[in-house]
Amino acid sequence: MHIYEGVLAGTTSGQTVLAVGALAAAAGTALGLRKLDYERIPRVAVLSSAFFVISLVHVPIGPTSEHLLLSGLMGLVLGWAAFPAVLVALLLQAVFFGFGGPTALGLNTLVMALPAVVCYYLFRRPMRSNYEPMVFLAGFAAGATAIVLGALLVAVSLWLAGSQFDLFGHVFLAAHLPVALIEGLVTGSVVVLLRKVRPELLEAPLLVPRRQEVLHG
């Protein structure tokens, strides 16, 4: 989901999109750092590392290539702290592998971190349910929604940057639909597992199967 360095910098409208993206990412990162307490720093480090690794694995789909992000999971676990987590991972990818770059770093951070925060507010309540199918559905919805929103933000950014990017924006959005499905399945499964073994990571109660609840009730 990276916007490559220099792609949007050739036009005034593209430069404006990059500048707005950078300012919005800076604001989100500042708010994320402000809300981040010392105890949650290890969570940010682990999820930033997971994001760094998993987003390096690209699968070609038509004229583009796609990868998982775990942005929905990052949102459910980190909330606004997803911004600094994504920023650090993208900065390291730009430095070591040439993905993105300094002018696109802010916009790339925005299109991956903002959907994570949106999913935090949309799905954190159903994710805390003690009904396992509901927990899975909340995780699935968070994972899929984060990918679709991110792809939509990229498509809108390309459209705002100039009409020459319209076709690629549509292709980019369509190519991410199967990724959204896979990301939803992965996120739903991980959220259910975390609710059973480390519910504090999600600030939720331990997920107890209903049959076990009846036996111990």
Short mmCIF file of N, CA and C in Angstrom, two decimals, residues 20 22 41 43 46 51 65 67 84 94 98 113 121 128 131-132 148 162 168 176 180 186 190 195 216-217:
data_model
loop_
_atom_site.label_atom_id
_atom_site.label_comp_id
_atom_site.label_asym_id
_atom_site.label_seq_id
_atom_site.Cartn_x
_atom_site.Cartn_y
_atom_site.Cartn_z
N VAL A 20 -0.27 17.85 2.88
CA VAL A 20 -1.40 17.65 3.78
C VAL A 20 -1.26 16.31 4.50
N ALA A 22 1.51 14.74 5.20
CA ALA A 22 2.59 14.84 6.19
C ALA A 22 2.12 15.57 7.45
N ILE A 41 4.52 0.67 25.74
CA ILE A 41 5.61 0.78 24.77
C ILE A 41 6.00 -0.58 24.19
N ARG A 43 4.12 -3.13 23.57
CA ARG A 43 3.09 -3.49 22.58
C ARG A 43 3.34 -2.76 21.26
N VAL A 46 6.34 -4.38 19.50
CA VAL A 46 6.03 -5.70 18.91
C VAL A 46 5.19 -5.54 17.65
N PHE A 51 4.37 -5.38 11.79
CA PHE A 51 3.97 -4.61 10.61
C PHE A 51 5.15 -4.49 9.64
N SER A 65 1.16 -4.91 -6.61
CA SER A 65 1.47 -6.00 -5.68
C SER A 65 0.91 -5.64 -4.32
N HIS A 67 0.13 -6.73 0.02
CA HIS A 67 0.68 -7.38 1.20
C HIS A 67 -0.25 -7.13 2.38
N PRO A 84 2.57 6.37 15.71
CA PRO A 84 4.02 6.23 15.84
C PRO A 84 4.53 4.84 15.48
N ALA A 94 11.84 2.54 4.43
CA ALA A 94 12.35 3.51 3.46
C ALA A 94 13.87 3.56 3.48
N GLY A 98 14.11 1.00 0.56
CA GLY A 98 13.68 1.93 -0.47
C GLY A 98 12.19 1.97 -0.71
N ALA A 113 -2.22 4.30 9.11
CA ALA A 113 -2.50 4.45 10.54
C ALA A 113 -3.89 5.00 10.83
N TYR A 121 -12.16 2.81 17.19
CA TYR A 121 -13.40 3.39 17.70
C TYR A 121 -14.64 2.64 17.22
N ARG A 128 -15.06 -6.56 22.75
CA ARG A 128 -15.02 -6.91 24.17
C ARG A 128 -16.14 -7.84 24.59
N TYR A 131 -19.01 -13.28 23.74
CA TYR A 131 -19.57 -14.24 22.79
C TYR A 131 -18.55 -14.41 21.66
N GLU A 132 -17.93 -15.58 21.58
CA GLU A 132 -16.79 -15.77 20.69
C GLU A 132 -17.06 -15.42 19.24
N VAL A 148 -9.65 -1.72 3.41
CA VAL A 148 -10.49 -1.01 2.44
C VAL A 148 -10.36 0.51 2.61
N GLY A 162 -4.04 14.25 -9.49
CA GLY A 162 -4.13 14.50 -10.93
C GLY A 162 -4.89 13.41 -11.65
N PHE A 168 -5.15 4.03 -12.25
CA PHE A 168 -4.40 3.25 -11.27
C PHE A 168 -5.09 3.26 -9.92
N HIS A 176 -7.21 -4.56 -3.70
CA HIS A 176 -7.12 -4.76 -2.25
C HIS A 176 -8.32 -5.47 -1.65
N ALA A 180 -8.31 -7.56 1.79
CA ALA A 180 -9.18 -7.23 2.92
C ALA A 180 -9.81 -8.48 3.51
N VAL A 186 -7.42 -13.22 9.31
CA VAL A 186 -6.25 -13.25 10.20
C VAL A 186 -6.52 -12.46 11.47
N VAL A 190 -6.72 -13.82 15.37
CA VAL A 190 -5.76 -13.34 16.37
C VAL A 190 -6.48 -12.68 17.54
N ARG A 195 -7.98 -12.68 23.23
CA ARG A 195 -9.01 -12.62 24.27
C ARG A 195 -8.95 -13.83 25.19
N HIS A 216 -19.22 -23.35 35.61
CA HIS A 216 -18.64 -22.69 36.78
C HIS A 216 -19.58 -21.66 37.38
N GLY A 217 -20.72 -21.48 36.74
CA GLY A 217 -21.65 -20.45 37.23
C GLY A 217 -22.47 -20.93 38.39
#
